[in-house]
Coordinates of C-alpha atoms in Angstrom, one line a residue:
Chain A
M29 CA 81.1 109.3 81.9
K30 CA 82.5 109.9 85.2
K31 CA 83.5 106.6 85.9
K32 CA 85.5 106.7 82.8
S33 CA 87.9 109.5 84.0
K34 CA 89.1 108.2 87.5
P35 CA 92.8 107.6 87.6
K36 CA 93.3 103.8 87.8
L37 CA 94.9 102.2 91.1
T38 CA 98.1 100.4 90.5
P39 CA 100.8 98.9 92.4
L40 CA 103.9 100.5 92.4
V41 CA 106.3 97.4 91.1
A42 CA 104.0 98.2 87.6
I43 CA 105.8 101.4 87.4
A44 CA 108.9 101.3 89.4
H45 CA 111.7 99.1 91.1
A46 CA 113.9 99.6 94.0
R47 CA 116.6 98.3 96.6
S48 CA 116.7 98.0 99.9
G49 CA 119.9 98.0 102.9
D50 CA 120.1 98.4 106.4
K51 CA 122.2 100.7 108.8
G52 CA 121.1 100.0 112.6
D53 CA 117.0 99.3 113.2
T54 CA 116.8 101.6 110.2
A55 CA 115.8 100.0 106.8
N56 CA 116.5 102.5 103.8
V57 CA 114.3 101.7 100.6
G58 CA 115.4 103.6 97.2
L59 CA 112.5 103.4 95.2
I60 CA 113.1 104.2 91.5
A61 CA 110.5 105.4 88.8
R62 CA 110.9 103.1 85.7
Q63 CA 110.3 106.2 83.1
A64 CA 110.7 109.8 83.8
K65 CA 107.3 110.6 83.1
H66 CA 106.1 108.4 86.4
Y67 CA 108.5 110.2 88.8
P68 CA 106.7 113.5 89.2
L69 CA 103.7 110.6 90.6
L70 CA 105.4 109.0 92.5
V71 CA 106.8 112.4 94.4
K72 CA 102.9 113.4 94.6
E73 CA 101.5 109.8 95.5
V74 CA 104.1 108.0 97.7
T75 CA 105.0 111.0 100.7
A76 CA 106.7 109.6 104.0
A77 CA 103.2 109.7 105.8
R78 CA 101.8 107.3 103.3
V79 CA 104.6 104.8 103.4
R80 CA 104.4 104.9 107.2
R81 CA 100.7 104.0 107.2
H82 CA 102.0 101.5 104.6
F83 CA 104.1 99.8 107.2
K84 CA 101.7 99.6 109.7
G85 CA 102.5 96.9 112.1
V86 CA 105.6 96.3 110.2
I87 CA 107.8 99.4 111.7
T88 CA 107.8 100.8 114.8
G89 CA 109.6 104.5 113.7
P90 CA 108.6 107.2 111.7
V91 CA 109.5 107.5 107.8
E92 CA 111.5 110.0 106.0
R93 CA 111.8 110.8 102.6
Y94 CA 114.4 112.3 100.4
E95 CA 114.2 113.7 96.3
L96 CA 116.7 112.6 94.0
P97 CA 115.2 113.7 90.5
N98 CA 118.9 113.0 89.2
L99 CA 117.7 109.2 89.6
K100 CA 114.5 109.8 89.1
A101 CA 114.4 108.6 92.9
L102 CA 112.5 108.4 96.3
N103 CA 115.2 107.3 99.5
F104 CA 113.4 106.5 102.1
L105 CA 114.1 105.9 105.9
L106 CA 112.3 103.6 108.0
H107 CA 112.8 103.5 111.5
G108 CA 112.4 100.6 113.7
A109 CA 112.1 98.3 111.1
L110 CA 114.6 95.6 111.7
D111 CA 113.7 94.2 115.3
G112 CA 116.7 95.9 116.3
G113 CA 119.3 95.2 113.6
G114 CA 122.1 93.5 112.4
T115 CA 123.2 91.0 114.8
I116 CA 120.6 91.4 117.2
S117 CA 117.5 91.2 114.8
L118 CA 115.7 87.7 114.9
K119 CA 114.3 88.3 111.6
T120 CA 114.5 86.1 108.6
D121 CA 115.5 89.9 106.7
A122 CA 117.4 91.1 109.3
Q123 CA 118.8 93.2 106.9
G124 CA 116.2 94.7 105.5
K125 CA 117.1 93.7 101.8
V126 CA 113.5 92.7 100.8
F127 CA 111.9 95.7 102.6
S128 CA 112.6 97.5 98.8
T129 CA 109.7 94.3 97.9
A130 CA 106.9 95.0 100.3
L131 CA 107.2 99.0 99.5
L132 CA 106.4 97.8 95.5
R133 CA 103.2 96.3 97.0
M134 CA 101.3 99.9 97.6
Q135 CA 98.6 100.9 95.4
I136 CA 98.7 104.2 94.0
K137 CA 96.7 106.2 91.2
V138 CA 97.8 106.4 87.8
P139 CA 96.1 108.9 85.3
R140 CA 94.7 106.4 82.7
Chain B
M15 CA 152.8 111.7 83.6
T16 CA 149.3 111.2 84.6
K17 CA 147.0 108.5 83.1
S18 CA 144.4 109.7 80.9
V19 CA 142.1 106.7 82.6
V20 CA 142.6 104.5 85.1
R21 CA 140.6 100.7 85.8
V22 CA 139.3 100.3 89.2
A23 CA 138.1 96.3 88.8
G24 CA 135.7 95.2 92.1
A25 CA 136.8 91.9 92.5
Q26 CA 135.0 91.3 96.4
G27 CA 131.9 92.9 98.1
F28 CA 132.3 91.5 101.4
W29 CA 134.5 88.8 103.3
G30 CA 132.3 85.5 101.6
D31 CA 131.8 87.0 97.8
W32 CA 132.6 84.9 94.8
L33 CA 136.1 83.1 95.0
E34 CA 136.5 83.2 91.0
A35 CA 135.6 87.3 91.1
P36 CA 139.3 88.7 91.4
Y37 CA 141.1 86.2 88.9
R38 CA 138.3 87.1 86.2
Q39 CA 138.6 90.6 86.9
L40 CA 142.8 90.3 86.3
V41 CA 142.8 88.5 83.3
G42 CA 139.1 89.3 81.8
G43 CA 140.5 92.6 80.8
P44 CA 142.6 95.4 81.2
V45 CA 142.6 96.8 85.1
D46 CA 144.9 98.8 86.7
Y47 CA 143.5 98.1 90.0
L48 CA 141.7 95.6 92.2
M49 CA 139.7 96.8 95.0
L50 CA 138.8 94.1 97.6
D51 CA 135.9 95.3 100.2
Y52 CA 136.3 92.5 103.2
L53 CA 134.9 94.5 106.3
A54 CA 130.6 94.5 107.5
E55 CA 130.3 96.6 110.2
V56 CA 130.8 93.4 112.7
T57 CA 133.6 91.4 110.9
M58 CA 135.7 93.3 113.3
S59 CA 134.8 91.9 116.2
I60 CA 135.1 88.5 114.8
M61 CA 138.6 88.7 113.9
Q62 CA 139.3 90.3 117.4
K63 CA 138.3 87.1 119.0
Q64 CA 140.3 85.0 116.4
K65 CA 143.5 87.1 117.2
S66 CA 142.6 87.1 121.2
R67 CA 142.8 83.3 120.9
D68 CA 146.2 83.7 118.1
P69 CA 148.1 86.5 117.7
S70 CA 148.8 85.7 114.3
L71 CA 145.1 85.8 113.1
G72 CA 142.6 88.6 112.4
Y73 CA 142.2 89.1 109.7
A74 CA 140.5 87.8 106.4
K75 CA 142.1 84.6 106.1
D76 CA 140.2 83.7 102.4
F77 CA 142.5 86.4 101.7
I78 CA 145.5 84.8 101.2
P79 CA 145.0 81.3 98.7
L80 CA 142.8 84.2 96.9
M81 CA 146.1 86.2 96.3
E82 CA 148.3 82.7 95.7
R83 CA 146.3 82.4 93.0
I84 CA 146.6 85.8 91.2
L85 CA 149.9 86.7 92.2
P86 CA 151.7 85.9 89.4
E87 CA 149.3 87.2 87.3
L88 CA 149.0 90.5 88.9
V89 CA 153.0 90.8 88.8
K90 CA 152.9 90.1 85.3
R91 CA 150.2 93.0 84.2
K92 CA 151.7 95.2 87.0
V93 CA 148.0 95.7 88.6
K94 CA 148.0 96.7 91.8
V95 CA 145.4 95.7 94.6
T96 CA 144.1 97.7 97.9
S97 CA 142.2 95.6 100.4
N98 CA 140.9 96.0 103.7
A99 CA 140.8 92.0 104.0
G100 CA 143.7 92.9 107.3
G101 CA 141.0 93.5 109.6
V102 CA 142.5 93.9 113.2
N103 CA 145.9 92.5 111.8
P104 CA 147.4 94.0 108.9
R105 CA 150.5 93.2 109.5
A106 CA 150.2 89.7 109.7
C107 CA 147.7 89.8 106.7
A108 CA 150.6 91.1 104.9
V109 CA 153.4 89.0 106.4
A110 CA 151.3 85.8 105.2
V111 CA 151.1 87.3 101.6
A112 CA 154.6 87.8 101.2
Q113 CA 155.4 84.1 102.3
A114 CA 152.7 83.4 99.7
A115 CA 154.6 85.9 97.4
R116 CA 158.0 84.0 98.3
K117 CA 156.9 80.4 97.3
L118 CA 155.8 81.4 94.3
G119 CA 159.0 83.1 93.6
L120 CA 158.7 86.4 93.7
A121 CA 161.1 87.7 96.0
G122 CA 162.0 91.2 95.1
K123 CA 159.3 91.6 92.9
L124 CA 156.3 93.5 95.5
T125 CA 155.9 95.7 97.9
I126 CA 153.1 95.1 100.1
G127 CA 151.6 98.8 102.1
V128 CA 150.3 97.9 105.9
V129 CA 148.0 100.7 106.9
T130 CA 147.1 100.6 110.5
G131 CA 146.1 103.5 113.2
D132 CA 142.4 102.5 113.1
D133 CA 142.1 100.3 116.0
L134 CA 141.3 102.2 119.1
L135 CA 140.6 99.3 121.4
P136 CA 144.0 99.6 123.3
R137 CA 143.1 103.7 123.7
L138 CA 140.0 103.3 124.6
D139 CA 139.7 103.6 128.2
Q140 CA 142.3 106.7 127.8
L141 CA 139.4 107.8 125.1
L142 CA 136.8 108.3 127.8
A143 CA 138.6 109.7 130.0
S144 CA 140.1 112.6 128.5
G145 CA 136.3 113.2 127.2
H146 CA 135.3 111.5 124.3
P147 CA 132.3 110.1 125.0
L148 CA 131.9 107.7 121.8
A149 CA 128.1 108.2 122.1
N150 CA 125.9 106.3 120.2
L151 CA 124.9 107.4 117.0
D152 CA 121.3 105.4 117.3
T153 CA 120.6 105.8 120.7
G154 CA 122.8 108.3 122.4
R155 CA 123.6 106.4 124.9
P156 CA 127.5 106.9 125.6
L157 CA 130.1 104.0 125.5
T158 CA 130.8 103.9 129.2
D159 CA 127.4 102.1 129.0
V160 CA 128.3 99.0 127.8
R161 CA 132.7 99.7 128.3
A162 CA 132.9 96.0 130.1
K163 CA 131.5 94.5 127.1
V164 CA 133.5 96.0 124.3
Q165 CA 135.0 94.0 121.8
S166 CA 136.6 95.9 119.0
A167 CA 136.7 100.1 118.5
N168 CA 138.0 101.2 114.7
A169 CA 137.9 104.3 113.4
Y170 CA 137.1 104.4 109.8
L171 CA 140.2 105.8 108.1
G172 CA 139.8 107.2 104.4
A173 CA 141.6 107.4 101.1
A174 CA 144.8 108.9 102.9
P175 CA 146.7 106.6 103.8
V176 CA 146.0 104.5 100.8
V177 CA 147.3 107.1 99.0
E178 CA 150.1 107.5 100.9
A179 CA 151.2 103.5 100.8
L180 CA 150.8 103.9 97.2
R181 CA 153.3 106.8 97.0
Q182 CA 155.5 105.2 98.7
G183 CA 155.8 102.5 96.1
A184 CA 153.0 99.6 97.2
D185 CA 152.0 97.3 95.0
I186 CA 149.2 95.8 97.5
V187 CA 148.1 97.7 100.3
I188 CA 146.2 95.8 102.9
T189 CA 144.5 98.1 105.6
G190 CA 142.5 97.5 108.6
R191 CA 139.4 99.5 108.7
V192 CA 139.5 101.5 105.7
T193 CA 136.1 102.9 104.2
D194 CA 135.1 100.6 101.4
T195 CA 135.0 104.3 99.4
G196 CA 138.4 104.8 100.3
L197 CA 139.8 101.8 98.7
T198 CA 139.3 102.9 95.0
L199 CA 139.4 107.1 96.1
G200 CA 143.1 106.1 97.0
P201 CA 144.3 104.9 93.8
L202 CA 142.2 107.5 91.6
M203 CA 143.6 110.5 94.6
H204 CA 146.9 108.7 93.8
E205 CA 147.3 108.6 90.2
F206 CA 145.6 111.7 89.0
G207 CA 147.3 113.5 91.6
W208 CA 144.0 114.9 92.8
H209 CA 144.7 117.3 96.6
A210 CA 142.8 116.4 99.4
D211 CA 140.6 120.0 99.5
D212 CA 139.2 118.7 95.7
W213 CA 136.3 118.2 97.0
D214 CA 134.2 117.4 94.0
K215 CA 136.7 114.8 92.4
L216 CA 137.1 113.3 95.4
A217 CA 133.2 113.1 95.8
A218 CA 133.1 111.0 92.3
G219 CA 136.1 108.7 93.5
T220 CA 133.5 108.2 96.2
V221 CA 130.5 107.9 94.2
A222 CA 133.0 105.7 91.9
G223 CA 134.0 103.4 94.9
H224 CA 130.5 102.9 96.5
T225 CA 129.0 101.8 92.9
I226 CA 131.5 99.0 92.8
E227 CA 131.7 98.2 96.4
C228 CA 128.9 95.5 96.6
G229 CA 130.5 93.5 93.8
A230 CA 128.0 92.5 91.4
Q231 CA 124.9 94.3 92.3
S232 CA 125.7 96.9 89.8
S233 CA 126.3 94.7 87.4
G234 CA 123.1 92.5 86.8
G235 CA 123.4 90.7 90.3
N236 CA 120.5 91.1 92.8
D237 CA 118.8 93.3 89.8
L238 CA 115.0 94.0 90.3
A239 CA 115.1 96.7 87.5
D240 CA 114.7 93.4 85.2
W241 CA 116.1 90.2 86.4
G242 CA 114.5 87.7 84.6
R243 CA 116.2 89.4 81.0
V244 CA 119.7 89.9 82.7
P245 CA 122.0 87.4 80.4
D246 CA 124.6 84.5 82.0
L247 CA 124.3 85.5 85.6
A248 CA 126.5 82.5 85.8
N249 CA 129.2 84.0 84.1
V250 CA 128.9 87.5 85.7
G251 CA 131.1 90.4 85.3
Y252 CA 132.0 92.3 88.2
P253 CA 131.7 96.0 87.9
I254 CA 134.8 98.1 86.6
V255 CA 135.4 102.0 87.3
E256 CA 136.7 103.7 83.8
A257 CA 138.1 107.4 85.8
R258 CA 139.5 109.6 83.8
P259 CA 141.1 112.8 85.3
D260 CA 138.6 114.9 85.6
G261 CA 136.5 112.9 87.8
T262 CA 134.0 111.6 85.4
F263 CA 133.8 108.2 85.2
A264 CA 132.1 105.3 83.4
I265 CA 130.9 102.0 85.1
I266 CA 131.8 98.9 82.7
K267 CA 132.4 95.3 82.6
H268 CA 134.9 93.1 80.7
P269 CA 133.5 91.8 77.4
R270 CA 132.1 88.1 76.7
T271 CA 131.1 88.2 80.6
G272 CA 127.3 88.0 81.8
G273 CA 125.6 90.3 83.5
V274 CA 124.7 94.1 82.3
I275 CA 125.2 97.4 83.4
T276 CA 122.9 99.5 82.5
V277 CA 121.0 102.9 84.4
A278 CA 118.1 100.8 86.4
G279 CA 120.8 98.8 87.4
V280 CA 123.2 101.1 88.8
T281 CA 120.5 103.3 90.2
E282 CA 119.7 100.9 92.8
Q283 CA 123.3 100.1 93.7
L284 CA 123.3 103.9 94.3
V285 CA 120.6 104.4 96.5
Y286 CA 121.5 101.2 98.6
E287 CA 122.4 101.5 102.8
M288 CA 121.6 105.4 101.4
G289 CA 121.0 107.9 104.0
D290 CA 120.6 111.5 103.4
P291 CA 121.4 111.5 99.7
H292 CA 122.4 115.5 99.8
S293 CA 125.6 114.3 102.3
Y294 CA 126.5 111.3 102.1
I295 CA 129.5 112.0 104.7
T296 CA 133.4 110.1 104.4
P297 CA 136.5 110.5 106.2
D298 CA 137.4 112.3 102.7
C299 CA 134.4 114.3 101.8
V300 CA 130.8 114.6 101.9
A301 CA 129.1 113.6 98.2
D302 CA 125.9 115.2 96.9
F303 CA 124.3 111.9 95.2
T304 CA 121.6 114.2 94.1
T305 CA 124.3 116.1 91.7
I306 CA 125.0 112.2 89.8
Q307 CA 124.0 112.5 86.0
L308 CA 123.6 109.1 84.3
K309 CA 124.2 108.1 80.6
Q310 CA 123.6 104.7 79.4
K311 CA 126.5 104.7 76.8
G312 CA 126.2 101.7 74.1
K313 CA 126.2 98.3 75.8
D314 CA 127.5 97.2 79.4
R315 CA 128.4 101.6 79.6
V316 CA 126.9 104.1 82.3
E317 CA 129.1 107.9 82.4
F318 CA 128.8 109.4 85.5
S319 CA 129.4 113.0 85.5
G320 CA 128.4 116.4 87.4
I321 CA 129.6 115.0 91.1
R322 CA 129.5 117.3 93.2
G323 CA 131.0 117.4 96.9
K324 CA 131.8 119.3 100.3
P325 CA 134.8 119.5 102.6
A326 CA 134.9 116.4 104.6
T327 CA 134.0 117.3 108.6
D328 CA 136.3 116.5 111.2
K329 CA 135.2 113.9 112.3
F330 CA 135.6 110.3 111.9
K331 CA 133.0 107.6 112.1
V332 CA 133.8 104.6 114.4
S333 CA 132.5 101.2 114.8
C334 CA 132.8 99.2 118.2
A335 CA 131.3 95.5 118.5
Y336 CA 130.1 94.7 122.2
F337 CA 128.9 91.9 123.3
Y338 CA 124.9 92.0 124.0
G339 CA 123.2 88.5 124.9
Y340 CA 122.5 85.2 123.6
K341 CA 119.9 84.0 121.0
A342 CA 118.7 81.1 118.6
V343 CA 116.2 80.9 116.2
G344 CA 114.5 77.4 115.4
T345 CA 112.5 75.9 112.3
L346 CA 109.7 73.2 111.9
V347 CA 108.0 72.7 108.5
Y348 CA 103.9 71.7 108.3
A349 CA 102.6 70.1 105.3
W350 CA 99.5 70.3 103.3
P351 CA 96.4 69.7 104.5
E352 CA 96.1 73.5 106.8
A353 CA 99.4 73.5 106.8
Y354 CA 99.8 77.3 108.1
R355 CA 96.7 76.4 111.5
K356 CA 99.5 73.5 112.2
A357 CA 102.2 75.5 112.3
Q358 CA 99.8 78.4 114.6
A359 CA 98.9 76.2 117.0
A360 CA 102.4 74.8 117.1
D361 CA 103.7 77.9 118.0
R362 CA 100.8 78.6 120.6
V363 CA 102.1 75.4 122.0
L364 CA 105.4 76.5 122.0
R365 CA 104.8 79.6 123.6
Q366 CA 103.0 78.0 126.0
R367 CA 105.2 76.0 127.5
L368 CA 108.4 78.4 127.5
K369 CA 105.7 80.7 129.7
D370 CA 104.8 77.5 132.0
L371 CA 108.1 77.0 132.3
G372 CA 108.6 80.9 133.6
L373 CA 111.4 81.5 130.9
S374 CA 111.6 85.5 130.0
Y375 CA 113.1 86.8 126.8
E376 CA 113.9 90.1 125.6
T377 CA 111.8 89.5 122.5
V378 CA 110.1 86.0 121.5
L379 CA 110.0 86.4 117.4
T380 CA 107.3 83.9 115.3
E381 CA 107.8 84.2 111.4
F382 CA 105.4 81.9 109.5
V383 CA 108.0 81.3 106.1
G384 CA 106.0 81.3 103.2
V385 CA 102.9 83.4 104.8
D386 CA 104.1 86.8 106.4
A387 CA 108.6 86.5 106.6
T388 CA 109.3 88.9 105.0
H389 CA 106.3 91.0 104.1
G390 CA 104.6 90.6 107.6
P391 CA 100.8 91.4 107.6
L392 CA 101.1 93.4 104.1
A393 CA 101.2 90.0 102.4
G394 CA 97.9 89.4 103.1
A395 CA 96.1 86.2 103.9
P396 CA 97.9 83.2 101.9
S397 CA 95.8 80.6 100.3
P398 CA 94.3 78.1 102.3
D399 CA 95.9 75.6 100.2
L400 CA 99.8 76.1 100.8
A401 CA 102.1 73.0 100.3
E402 CA 103.8 74.1 103.2
V403 CA 104.4 76.4 105.6
Q404 CA 107.9 76.5 108.3
L405 CA 107.5 78.2 111.1
R406 CA 110.4 79.6 112.6
V407 CA 110.5 81.3 116.0
G408 CA 113.4 82.8 117.4
V409 CA 114.5 84.1 121.3
R410 CA 117.2 86.8 122.5
A411 CA 118.0 87.4 125.8
S412 CA 120.8 88.6 127.9
D413 CA 121.4 85.1 129.7
K414 CA 122.2 81.9 127.9
A415 CA 120.1 79.9 130.6
P416 CA 117.1 80.5 128.8
V417 CA 117.7 81.0 124.9
E418 CA 119.6 77.0 126.2
R419 CA 116.3 76.2 127.0
F420 CA 114.9 77.3 124.2
T421 CA 116.5 75.0 121.9
R422 CA 115.3 72.0 123.5
E423 CA 112.3 72.7 123.0
I424 CA 111.4 72.6 119.6
A425 CA 112.2 68.8 118.6
P426 CA 109.8 67.7 121.2
L427 CA 107.0 69.4 119.2
I428 CA 107.5 66.6 116.3
L429 CA 106.1 63.9 118.4
N430 CA 104.0 66.0 121.0
G431 CA 102.4 68.7 119.0
P432 CA 100.5 69.6 115.8
P433 CA 100.7 66.7 112.4
S434 CA 101.9 66.4 109.7
V435 CA 105.6 68.3 110.8
T436 CA 109.3 67.7 108.9
G437 CA 112.0 69.4 108.3
F438 CA 114.4 69.1 111.5
A439 CA 117.0 67.1 110.0
G440 CA 119.5 70.0 110.9
G441 CA 119.0 69.0 114.7
R442 CA 118.6 71.2 117.7
P443 CA 119.8 74.8 117.0
K444 CA 122.7 76.4 118.6
P445 CA 122.8 79.7 121.1
E446 CA 124.5 82.3 119.4
E447 CA 126.8 85.1 120.8
I448 CA 124.9 88.2 119.8
V449 CA 127.7 91.0 119.0
A450 CA 126.4 94.5 118.3
Y451 CA 127.0 97.0 116.5
W452 CA 127.6 100.3 117.9
P453 CA 128.4 103.4 115.5
A454 CA 129.7 106.6 117.4
L455 CA 132.1 109.9 116.3
L456 CA 135.5 111.0 117.1
D457 CA 137.3 114.1 116.5
K458 CA 140.1 113.5 113.3
R459 CA 142.9 114.8 115.9
E460 CA 142.7 112.2 118.2
V461 CA 143.6 109.3 115.2
T462 CA 146.4 108.7 113.0
A463 CA 146.9 106.6 110.7
C464 CA 150.1 105.0 109.8
V465 CA 151.7 103.6 106.6
D466 CA 154.6 101.3 106.8
L467 CA 156.1 98.9 103.8
V468 CA 156.9 95.1 103.7
R469 CA 159.1 94.1 101.2
V470 CA 158.4 90.7 99.5

C-alpha cells in the first residue's frame, strides 16, 4: 500500500539535541544529530528557509545556516530574535538560552 | 624542559558562577592552571561605574575572598591562575590579592602579573578624531552617534600579554578585557613554546579555551543531550583541558565528581554562541570549528584532534557600553479557573490605562509565563485547565518618567482588575537603567598591551 511507504513526521527532538546562545540581537542555535545516520536528514530537511518559516512571528530578521559535518551539527543564526538583545531586551529569554528547544519542535519527514 | 602535558582547569564561567568550583578544581586532582572567566559583554560598564564612585574598585570583588580561600593550597601545589577578574581596574585587583596573600603569611612566595592596555575610554575622542569610527558591527552606525553616553570602551586583548606575564614569572595573571579563550591559550603557548604564528596550535588552544570557558556547560551542566541521566550534578566536576605540545588535547574532569564528559555534551558547548564556524575570530588566530575531530576515549574523556587555524586579523574587537534608556518588568499570577483569559484581560486593562495616561514607550512587551514566554506562538494553544499563568509585562523608554509611572500601574490591578490574582509579594517593580552593548573593530596598531608585576 502506498500509505505504508510514506515517511513519518517526527519532531526534531526525537533525533537531535541543541544548544543556543546570543550575539546581540541574534540568537544562535546549534542543532546536533543524536546519531550520525540522521545528520544528512537534518541537512536536507532543516534548511534556513524552513527554519525562517518555523520562527514566523517570533523573529524579525533572516536566518543563516552553517554545516559542521564533523560534529553532526548545523548552526543557525536567527537575526532579530531577541527584542534588541542583551540588556535592552524585555524578553524572559533575553539571551536566547532556550531558542534551541523551540527549534526542536519542528516536524520533519523521517523515512521509516 | 617542555612539559609533555599541561592541565588547565575551568574554575569560573562567569561572574556569579559556583563559588565552590575553584577550590574543588585545585584539590580534586592534578592541575597546572586554574582559569577563571568573569567578564560578560556589559560587565565592564558595571565595573566602570563602581570605579567612578571609588577609584580602588572596578574589578570582580568576589575574586578576592575566593583567592583568599585557595591561596595557601595554590602556593603549596604550585598551581598558577589566569583570570580577567581585573575588569576595569586590574592593578587594584592585584593589590587586593597581594594584601590577602600577605595576611595569609605568603609574603615573598607569589608574583602577580597585571595585564592592562585594553581600556580605551581615556583615548576615545582622540581615536574618533583620528579616523577610527568604531562603527557598530551590527548596525554600521558610527560611535559618534552615542559618544556622550559611552560608559566604557575596551579592546579584547588576546593570549599574548598573558604569555608575557607568565614569562616574567607571574604565578597569578590578572587581566582586564582579555578574551575568555586567551586565558587558556596563554598558558599553553607559554608552557609549550608555541609561536604566535603557529596557527593550527593556536586554534587548538582557542578551541580548548572555548570548551571550558563556560564552566560546567561542557561537563554535564545545561546538557540537553541526555540530561536526565547526568549523574550527581550537586557534586559536578568542572572541565579540565589536558593538553599536549602537538596541539591535541582531551577534556576531562576530576575523579569522584559528578557530571559527565561526553561527545554530545562537549558538542553542545562547541556550538554555543557560535557564529560562522569556519571563522571563529579571536585576537590570536581564526579557528576553523569544522576541522575539530572528537572521540570518546573512555569514561569522562573526550579527545580533540585535527584542529586547523588561519592567521589572525589586523583588528581587535572593541566592546563599548553606553547608556540607552530605562526599562521595567512587572508580573502578576492568575489562578484557575480561566487563568490565561484573566491574565489576557489584565494585560488589556493595563495597556488601556497606559494609553489613557498618554504614556509612550519604545516597546511594551507582554508574555504569559506558562503559555508562550519561551516559545511564543510555537507553543500552540494552552490547556484550558492551566493551574496558573503569570502575566509578565515589560516596558522600555528613553525617559525615566513613563517607565516609573508604569511601575505604579501593576499593583492597582490586584483590586481593580480581573480576579484570582496573587504573586505580588516582591512589591513594585523598579525602573532599571539600560546600559547597552556596542561591538566595534579597531586596528591592532592602536592598542598596546602592558604587563607589570606586583610582588607579594
